[in-house]
Coordinates of C-alpha atoms in Angstrom, one line a residue:
M1405 CA -48.9 -32.7 -1.1
R1406 CA -49.7 -29.0 -1.7
K1407 CA -48.6 -28.2 1.8
I1408 CA -45.1 -29.7 0.9
I1409 CA -45.4 -28.3 -2.4
A1410 CA -45.9 -24.5 -1.2
L1411 CA -42.3 -25.1 1.5
L1412 CA -40.6 -25.7 -1.4
F1413 CA -41.7 -23.3 -2.9
T1414 CA -41.5 -20.6 -0.4
L1415 CA -37.6 -22.0 0.4
F1416 CA -37.0 -21.6 -3.1
I1417 CA -38.3 -17.8 -2.8
T1418 CA -36.2 -17.3 0.4
A1419 CA -33.0 -19.0 -1.4
N1420 CA -33.5 -17.0 -4.1
L1421 CA -34.5 -13.1 -2.2
V1422 CA -30.9 -14.4 0.1
N1423 CA -29.5 -15.2 -3.0
A1424 CA -30.2 -12.0 -4.2
E1425 CA -29.3 -9.6 -0.7
S1426 CA -25.9 -11.1 -1.2
I1427 CA -25.2 -9.2 -4.2
T1428 CA -26.6 -6.3 -3.0
K1429 CA -24.8 -6.7 0.2
S1430 CA -21.0 -7.0 -2.3
I1431 CA -22.1 -3.5 -4.0
I1432 CA -22.5 -1.6 -1.2
S1433 CA -19.7 -3.0 1.1
A1434 CA -17.7 -1.9 -2.6
G1435 CA -17.8 1.1 -1.9
V1436 CA -19.8 2.1 -3.9
N1437 CA -23.6 4.0 -4.8
K1438 CA -25.8 1.6 -6.2
A1439 CA -27.8 4.7 -8.0
S1440 CA -24.2 4.0 -10.3
V1441 CA -24.5 0.2 -11.3
S1442 CA -26.4 -2.1 -12.8
V1443 CA -27.5 -5.8 -13.2
S1444 CA -30.0 -8.3 -14.8
I1445 CA -29.5 -11.8 -14.3
K1446 CA -32.3 -14.2 -16.0
D1447 CA -32.1 -18.3 -16.0
V1448 CA -31.4 -19.2 -20.2
A1449 CA -34.2 -21.9 -20.4
T1450 CA -36.6 -19.8 -19.4
G1451 CA -36.6 -15.9 -19.8
N1452 CA -37.3 -16.0 -16.4
R1453 CA -35.2 -12.5 -14.0
V1454 CA -33.7 -14.2 -10.6
Y1455 CA -31.9 -10.7 -9.9
S1456 CA -32.2 -7.1 -10.1
L1457 CA -30.6 -3.4 -9.0
N1458 CA -32.1 -0.9 -11.9
E1459 CA -32.2 -3.1 -14.2
K1460 CA -35.1 -0.6 -16.6
K1461 CA -31.7 2.4 -15.8
P1462 CA -30.0 3.5 -19.2
M1463 CA -26.2 2.9 -18.0
I1464 CA -24.0 3.8 -21.5
P1465 CA -22.4 -0.2 -22.1
A1466 CA -19.5 0.7 -23.7
S1467 CA -18.1 -2.5 -25.7
T1468 CA -20.5 -5.0 -24.2
L1469 CA -22.5 -2.9 -27.4
K1470 CA -20.9 -4.9 -29.6
L1471 CA -22.8 -8.2 -28.7
I1472 CA -25.8 -6.6 -30.4
T1473 CA -24.0 -4.4 -33.5
T1474 CA -22.4 -7.5 -34.0
S1475 CA -24.8 -9.8 -34.0
A1476 CA -27.0 -7.8 -36.0
S1477 CA -24.6 -7.3 -39.2
V1478 CA -23.7 -10.9 -39.0
D1479 CA -27.2 -12.2 -38.9
T1480 CA -27.2 -8.5 -42.3
L1481 CA -24.5 -10.0 -44.1
G1482 CA -24.2 -14.0 -43.9
K1483 CA -21.5 -16.1 -41.6
D1484 CA -20.1 -16.7 -45.2
F1485 CA -19.3 -13.6 -46.0
K1486 CA -16.3 -11.7 -48.0
Y1487 CA -14.3 -9.1 -48.0
V1488 CA -13.6 -8.5 -52.2
T1489 CA -11.2 -6.4 -52.8
T1490 CA -10.8 -6.3 -56.9
L1491 CA -8.7 -5.2 -59.3
Y1492 CA -10.4 -3.9 -63.2
K1493 CA -9.2 -3.3 -66.6
S1494 CA -11.3 -1.2 -68.9
T1495 CA -11.9 -1.9 -72.1
N1496 CA -9.9 1.5 -72.5
N1497 CA -6.9 0.5 -71.2
D1498 CA -7.6 2.4 -67.6
L1499 CA -7.4 0.4 -64.6
Y1500 CA -10.2 0.6 -61.5
L1501 CA -9.2 -0.9 -58.3
K1502 CA -12.9 -1.6 -56.6
L1503 CA -11.9 -0.7 -52.4
S1504 CA -14.9 -2.7 -50.3
G1505 CA -13.5 -1.2 -46.9
D1506 CA -12.2 -4.5 -45.4
P1507 CA -10.4 -4.1 -42.0
L1508 CA -8.1 -6.7 -43.4
L1509 CA -6.8 -5.7 -45.9
A1510 CA -3.2 -4.7 -45.9
S1511 CA 0.2 -3.4 -48.6
S1512 CA 0.7 -7.0 -49.6
D1513 CA -2.9 -7.1 -51.1
L1514 CA -2.6 -4.1 -52.4
S1515 CA 1.5 -5.5 -54.1
Q1516 CA -0.6 -8.7 -55.6
L1517 CA -2.7 -7.1 -57.5
V1518 CA -0.7 -4.6 -58.8
A1519 CA 2.1 -7.6 -59.7
S1520 CA -0.8 -9.4 -61.5
A1521 CA -1.8 -6.3 -64.4
K1522 CA 2.4 -5.8 -64.2
L1523 CA 2.4 -9.6 -65.5
K1524 CA -1.0 -9.4 -67.7
N1525 CA 1.4 -6.5 -70.0
I1526 CA -1.4 -3.3 -68.6
E1527 CA 0.1 0.0 -68.8
P1528 CA -2.9 1.6 -67.9
K1529 CA -4.1 5.2 -69.2
T1530 CA -5.4 6.2 -65.9
F1531 CA -6.2 4.7 -62.1
Y1532 CA -8.8 4.9 -60.8
I1533 CA -9.9 4.5 -57.0
D1534 CA -13.8 3.3 -56.5
D1535 CA -14.3 4.3 -52.7
T1536 CA -18.3 4.6 -52.6
V1537 CA -18.9 1.3 -50.1
F1538 CA -19.1 4.2 -48.3
D1539 CA -19.3 7.7 -47.0
T1540 CA -17.0 10.0 -46.3
V1541 CA -17.3 10.0 -42.4
E1542 CA -14.1 8.4 -40.6
W1543 CA -15.0 8.8 -37.2
G1544 CA -17.7 7.4 -34.6
E1545 CA -20.4 9.7 -32.8
G1546 CA -19.4 11.4 -29.5
W1547 CA -16.4 10.1 -29.6
Q1548 CA -13.2 11.5 -27.6
W1549 CA -10.9 14.1 -29.5
D1550 CA -8.4 13.3 -26.9
D1551 CA -8.4 9.8 -28.3
E1552 CA -6.7 10.7 -31.6
M1553 CA -3.6 9.3 -30.9
N1554 CA -5.7 5.8 -28.9
P1555 CA -4.2 3.0 -31.6
L1556 CA -7.0 1.2 -29.4
M1557 CA -9.2 3.5 -31.7
P1558 CA -8.3 5.2 -35.2
K1559 CA -10.4 5.7 -38.7
F1560 CA -12.0 3.4 -40.9
S1561 CA -12.8 4.5 -44.2
A1562 CA -13.2 2.7 -48.0
Y1563 CA -9.0 3.4 -47.6
N1564 CA -9.0 0.8 -45.1
L1565 CA -5.3 -0.6 -45.2
D1566 CA -3.0 -2.1 -42.5
K1567 CA -4.8 -1.6 -39.7
N1568 CA -4.8 2.5 -40.3
L1569 CA -1.7 2.0 -37.6
L1570 CA 1.8 3.7 -38.2
K1571 CA 4.7 2.0 -36.7
I1572 CA 6.3 4.3 -34.7
E1573 CA 10.1 3.9 -34.3
I1574 CA 12.5 4.9 -31.6
N1575 CA 15.9 5.1 -32.0
P1576 CA 17.9 5.9 -28.5
T1577 CA 21.3 7.5 -28.8
S1578 CA 23.7 9.0 -26.2
D1579 CA 22.9 9.8 -22.7
K1580 CA 21.7 13.4 -22.9
R1581 CA 20.8 13.4 -27.0
P1582 CA 18.0 13.4 -29.3
A1583 CA 16.6 10.0 -30.2
V1584 CA 16.3 9.2 -34.0
I1585 CA 11.7 8.9 -34.2
S1586 CA 11.5 7.3 -37.6
V1587 CA 7.8 6.4 -38.7
K1588 CA 8.0 2.8 -40.7
P1589 CA 6.8 2.4 -43.8
F1590 CA 6.8 6.3 -44.4
Y1591 CA 3.9 8.6 -44.1
P1592 CA 4.8 12.4 -43.8
L1593 CA 4.3 13.7 -40.4
T1594 CA 6.4 16.1 -38.3
F1595 CA 8.3 15.5 -34.7
M1596 CA 8.5 18.2 -32.9
N1597 CA 11.8 16.4 -30.9
L1598 CA 11.8 16.8 -27.0
L1599 CA 12.7 13.0 -26.1
T1600 CA 15.8 11.9 -24.4
T1601 CA 18.1 9.2 -24.5
D1602 CA 18.8 8.1 -21.0
S1603 CA 19.7 5.0 -19.7
T1604 CA 19.8 5.8 -16.3
V1605 CA 15.9 6.3 -15.7
P1606 CA 13.0 4.0 -17.8
T1607 CA 11.4 5.1 -20.9
N1608 CA 8.4 7.3 -20.8
V1609 CA 6.7 8.3 -24.3
K1610 CA 4.5 10.8 -23.9
F1611 CA 3.5 11.6 -28.2
E1612 CA 1.0 14.5 -28.1
R1613 CA -0.7 16.4 -31.4
N1614 CA -0.4 19.3 -32.1
N1615 CA -3.8 20.7 -34.2
D1616 CA -3.1 24.9 -33.6
I1617 CA -0.1 24.8 -35.5
A1618 CA -1.0 21.5 -37.9
S1619 CA -2.7 18.0 -37.3
N1620 CA 0.7 16.0 -39.2
L1621 CA 3.0 18.1 -36.2
I1622 CA 3.3 15.8 -33.4
N1623 CA 5.1 17.0 -30.4
V1624 CA 6.9 14.0 -28.0
S1625 CA 9.0 14.9 -24.6
G1626 CA 10.1 12.5 -22.4
T1627 CA 12.8 10.1 -21.9
V1628 CA 14.4 7.2 -23.5
A1629 CA 16.4 4.2 -22.6
K1630 CA 16.1 1.8 -25.7
F1631 CA 14.8 0.8 -28.5
Y1632 CA 10.8 1.6 -28.4
T1633 CA 7.9 1.3 -31.0
V1634 CA 4.2 2.9 -31.6
M1635 CA 2.0 2.0 -32.9
M1636 CA 0.1 4.9 -34.1
P1637 CA -3.2 5.9 -36.3
V1638 CA -3.3 7.5 -39.6
T1639 CA -4.3 10.6 -39.7
N1640 CA -5.7 10.7 -43.7
P1641 CA -6.4 6.9 -44.6
K1642 CA -6.4 8.1 -48.0
M1643 CA -3.3 9.5 -47.9
Y1644 CA -1.6 6.1 -45.9
F1645 CA -3.4 4.7 -48.9
T1646 CA -2.4 6.4 -51.6
L1647 CA 1.1 7.2 -51.3
R1648 CA 1.2 2.7 -50.3
L1649 CA -0.4 2.1 -53.6
E1650 CA 2.5 4.6 -55.9
S1651 CA 5.1 2.4 -54.1
V1652 CA 3.6 -0.7 -54.6
I1653 CA 3.6 0.8 -58.9
R1654 CA 7.1 1.5 -58.7
N1655 CA 8.4 -1.3 -57.0
K1656 CA 6.3 -4.1 -59.0
K1657 CA 7.6 -0.8 -61.9
L1658 CA 3.8 -0.9 -63.1
E1659 CA 3.9 1.6 -66.3
Y1660 CA 2.7 4.3 -64.7
F1661 CA 3.1 7.7 -63.5
A1662 CA 0.2 10.3 -63.7
P1663 CA -1.4 10.7 -60.5
I1664 CA -4.3 8.8 -59.0
K1665 CA -7.9 9.7 -59.4
N1666 CA -11.3 8.3 -58.5
A1667 CA -13.8 7.7 -60.3
K1668 CA -17.4 5.0 -59.9
L1669 CA -17.0 1.6 -61.1
P1670 CA -18.1 1.3 -65.3
E1671 CA -21.0 -1.2 -65.1
K1672 CA -19.3 -2.5 -68.7
N1673 CA -16.6 -3.0 -71.1
I1674 CA -14.2 -4.4 -67.6
Y1675 CA -13.0 -7.5 -66.8
V1676 CA -11.2 -8.6 -63.9
V1677 CA -7.6 -8.7 -63.1
D1678 CA -7.5 -10.0 -59.9
K1679 CA -8.6 -9.2 -56.3
I1680 CA -8.5 -10.1 -52.7
E1681 CA -11.0 -12.2 -50.4
H1682 CA -11.2 -11.9 -46.1
D1683 CA -13.2 -14.3 -44.6
I1684 CA -15.3 -12.6 -41.4
E1685 CA -15.0 -15.3 -39.1
P1686 CA -11.3 -13.7 -38.2
I1687 CA -13.5 -10.0 -37.7
I1688 CA -15.5 -11.2 -36.4
S1689 CA -13.2 -13.1 -33.2
A1690 CA -11.0 -10.1 -33.1
I1691 CA -14.2 -7.7 -32.1
L1692 CA -15.7 -10.1 -29.9
K1693 CA -12.7 -11.5 -28.0
N1694 CA -10.3 -8.4 -27.9
S1695 CA -12.5 -6.2 -28.6
N1696 CA -11.2 -4.3 -32.4
N1697 CA -13.2 -1.0 -32.3
F1698 CA -11.7 -0.8 -36.5
Y1699 CA -13.5 -4.3 -36.8
A1700 CA -15.9 -3.6 -35.1
E1701 CA -17.3 0.0 -37.0
T1702 CA -15.9 -1.4 -40.3
L1703 CA -18.4 -4.7 -40.1
F1704 CA -21.4 -2.2 -38.8
K1705 CA -20.7 -0.5 -41.7
T1706 CA -21.0 -2.8 -43.9
A1707 CA -23.8 -4.5 -43.0
G1708 CA -25.7 -1.5 -43.3
A1709 CA -24.1 -0.6 -46.6
V1710 CA -25.6 -4.2 -47.7
F1711 CA -28.6 -3.4 -46.7
A1712 CA -29.5 0.1 -47.4
D1713 CA -28.4 -1.5 -51.1
S1714 CA -26.2 1.4 -50.5
I1715 CA -23.2 3.9 -49.5
G1716 CA -22.1 2.4 -45.6
S1717 CA -23.0 5.3 -43.3
R1718 CA -23.9 5.2 -39.6
E1719 CA -27.8 5.9 -40.8
A1720 CA -27.8 3.1 -43.1
S1721 CA -26.2 1.2 -40.0
L1722 CA -28.6 2.6 -37.7
K1723 CA -32.1 1.0 -39.9
M1724 CA -30.0 -2.7 -39.9
L1725 CA -29.8 -2.5 -36.5
D1726 CA -33.2 -1.7 -36.5
N1727 CA -34.6 -3.9 -39.0
Y1728 CA -32.8 -6.8 -37.1
L1729 CA -34.4 -6.2 -33.7
S1730 CA -38.1 -5.6 -34.6
K1731 CA -37.0 -9.3 -35.2
S1732 CA -37.6 -10.1 -32.0
D1733 CA -39.5 -9.5 -29.8
I1734 CA -37.2 -7.4 -27.6
N1735 CA -38.5 -4.1 -26.4
S1736 CA -35.9 -0.8 -27.5
E1737 CA -37.9 1.4 -26.8
D1738 CA -35.4 3.0 -24.2
I1739 CA -31.9 2.5 -25.6
K1740 CA -29.6 5.0 -27.7
V1741 CA -27.2 3.0 -30.4
V1742 CA -24.9 5.8 -32.6
D1743 CA -21.8 3.3 -33.1
G1744 CA -21.0 0.0 -33.4
S1745 CA -18.1 -0.3 -31.3
G1746 CA -20.0 1.2 -27.9
V1747 CA -16.5 4.1 -27.7
S1748 CA -19.1 6.6 -27.5
K1749 CA -20.3 7.6 -24.5
N1750 CA -24.1 8.3 -26.3
N1751 CA -24.4 4.9 -26.2
L1752 CA -26.8 4.3 -23.8
V1753 CA -29.0 1.0 -23.1
T1754 CA -30.4 -0.3 -20.1
A1755 CA -29.7 -4.4 -18.2
D1756 CA -32.8 -6.4 -18.5
F1757 CA -32.7 -5.5 -22.2
M1758 CA -29.1 -6.4 -22.3
S1759 CA -30.1 -10.4 -20.3
D1760 CA -33.5 -10.5 -22.4
F1761 CA -31.2 -10.4 -25.6
L1762 CA -28.3 -12.6 -24.6
V1763 CA -31.8 -15.1 -23.6
M1764 CA -32.6 -14.4 -26.7
K1765 CA -29.4 -15.7 -28.0
A1766 CA -29.5 -18.2 -26.4
K1767 CA -32.7 -20.2 -28.5
D1768 CA -30.5 -19.6 -31.5
E1769 CA -29.4 -22.2 -33.5
N1770 CA -26.3 -21.2 -33.3
F1771 CA -26.1 -20.6 -30.0
D1772 CA -22.7 -23.0 -28.9
N1773 CA -20.8 -21.0 -31.9
F1774 CA -21.4 -17.4 -30.4
K1775 CA -20.7 -18.1 -27.3
T1776 CA -17.7 -19.7 -27.9
M1777 CA -16.5 -16.7 -29.7
L1778 CA -16.5 -14.5 -26.9
P1779 CA -13.5 -14.4 -24.5
T1780 CA -14.3 -17.1 -21.6
S1781 CA -11.5 -17.1 -18.7
G1782 CA -8.3 -16.8 -19.4
E1783 CA -8.4 -15.4 -23.4
G1784 CA -9.2 -12.0 -25.4
T1785 CA -10.1 -9.8 -22.3
L1786 CA -10.9 -11.5 -19.7
K1787 CA -6.8 -13.4 -19.7
D1788 CA -5.9 -12.2 -16.8
R1789 CA -9.6 -11.4 -15.6
M1790 CA -11.6 -14.7 -13.3
L1791 CA -9.5 -17.6 -14.3
Y1792 CA -11.0 -19.8 -11.9
F1793 CA -14.3 -19.0 -13.7
K1794 CA -12.8 -20.6 -16.7
N1795 CA -15.1 -22.9 -19.6
N1796 CA -17.8 -21.8 -16.6
L1797 CA -17.9 -18.3 -18.5
Y1798 CA -18.5 -16.4 -21.0
A1799 CA -18.9 -12.7 -21.8
K1800 CA -18.2 -9.3 -23.9
T1801 CA -15.9 -7.5 -21.1
G1802 CA -16.6 -2.8 -22.7
T1803 CA -14.2 -0.5 -20.7
L1804 CA -15.0 3.7 -20.9
S1805 CA -13.1 6.1 -18.2
D1806 CA -15.2 6.0 -15.9
T1807 CA -17.5 3.2 -16.7
S1808 CA -17.0 -0.7 -16.9
S1809 CA -19.2 -3.6 -17.9
I1810 CA -19.8 -7.0 -18.1
A1811 CA -22.2 -8.9 -20.0
G1812 CA -22.8 -12.9 -21.0
Y1813 CA -23.1 -15.9 -19.5
I1814 CA -22.3 -17.9 -16.5
T1815 CA -23.0 -22.3 -15.7
S1816 CA -23.4 -22.2 -11.7
R1817 CA -22.3 -24.5 -10.4
R1818 CA -25.6 -26.7 -10.4
G1819 CA -24.8 -26.8 -13.9
K1820 CA -27.4 -23.8 -14.2
V1821 CA -26.9 -21.3 -16.9
Y1822 CA -27.6 -17.4 -16.0
A1823 CA -27.1 -14.6 -18.9
F1824 CA -26.4 -11.2 -17.0
D1825 CA -25.5 -7.9 -17.5
I1826 CA -23.5 -5.3 -15.4
M1827 CA -23.2 -1.9 -15.8
I1828 CA -21.0 0.7 -14.1
H1829 CA -21.1 4.1 -14.2
D1830 CA -19.2 6.2 -11.5
A1831 CA -16.4 8.6 -11.2
K1832 CA -15.6 8.3 -7.9
T1833 CA -14.8 4.0 -7.8
S1834 CA -11.5 3.4 -9.0
P1835 CA -11.2 1.1 -13.2
S1836 CA -10.2 -1.9 -10.6
D1837 CA -12.1 -1.2 -8.6
K1838 CA -15.4 -1.7 -10.6
K1839 CA -14.2 -5.0 -11.6
F1840 CA -13.6 -6.0 -7.7
I1841 CA -17.5 -5.8 -8.3
E1842 CA -18.1 -7.1 -11.3
E1843 CA -16.5 -10.5 -9.7
Q1844 CA -18.0 -10.7 -6.9
I1845 CA -21.1 -10.2 -8.2
L1846 CA -20.7 -13.1 -10.5
R1847 CA -19.0 -14.9 -7.1
N1848 CA -22.5 -15.0 -6.2
I1849 CA -24.0 -16.3 -9.3
Y1850 CA -21.9 -19.5 -9.3
A1851 CA -22.2 -20.6 -5.8
N1852 CA -25.5 -19.4 -4.9
Y1853 CA -27.3 -20.3 -7.6

């Protein structure tokens, strides 16, 4: 009997070695340096490692970091947390708009709040905004300066409104004539318009901020053949918010004509005029399925504010994260986190840390809900990838220049569930080749484990 058990154990070890060798060969055959790839695959049921490569090496996680920061934020806030933006009236007949940094807040919400004040016949002496929920830092540490016009990386602040994005509309005229550029809704941008109408070639428009002269001066060049729109981050969220609020006050005919000021909400002698509430569930879904950086950073900073019971800041958020990780048995000494979205290249994690984290999450009573919040093949950031894994793969992807990553759960064809993390940081390999390597590794897990 002992000989049979020993033989089965030997066969098991041999099979796993063959499988591991197959994964390593697939990495080498893709022409990438093994030193630039980090992999950790663990059996969810046992936590045992079944394959690893450079698993202890700190690497850039990109957006897979959202798995950790979002989990910590939800743990701190609670799944029933709501963002609440409230309009108050004081006994002195002043209005106070208390901001929460709500990333879902829209201009239509401001319209509702002001309409409520008008309906109650309030004629404020002074209109104040309380923006003390967050500090004034509006971008993440280590974010790249040349991403300042990237609509995937808008600024985030207490003044979040309309996702902090502007719609730029471009209308062609007649061939060889300048196109017409406009901003919807109004925001003070100046365009150096070098954009030409040309119906004979495909539309090719280039935007560049001219910071040498002014941050609101945009160089626009290229050609346009038909109506074209592009989203652009707001350069000054507070200015944008104030413009929209002033516009709503005029449209609703609220009797107020003085400047809008800043002041902390008084603790006494105030009552609620109206409030806007938004649940965090759609925010979490947008972060995990579609990798929304704006939502991720706002949620992370909000959780920091709640944890510290103070103004939201990066420092408070990192303390909140440390507290969350300290409640587990995962060793986080070799990781470095500087933002909530993974956009910064200053973030570092190990594949072993991430797979350990995913194994820990799998033991949580809410695991099924967490897993299905991740995109499966055919949806979110996996919309056009690995469709044959449908419902067997739930994973968060990450992409930065020179970096590609994917982490999550895969069920093999034998029915076993594995937590995995794959990070590739290589300047010589194309983004498509990096994704090909990820796919080959996952194919091996699915077919052979």
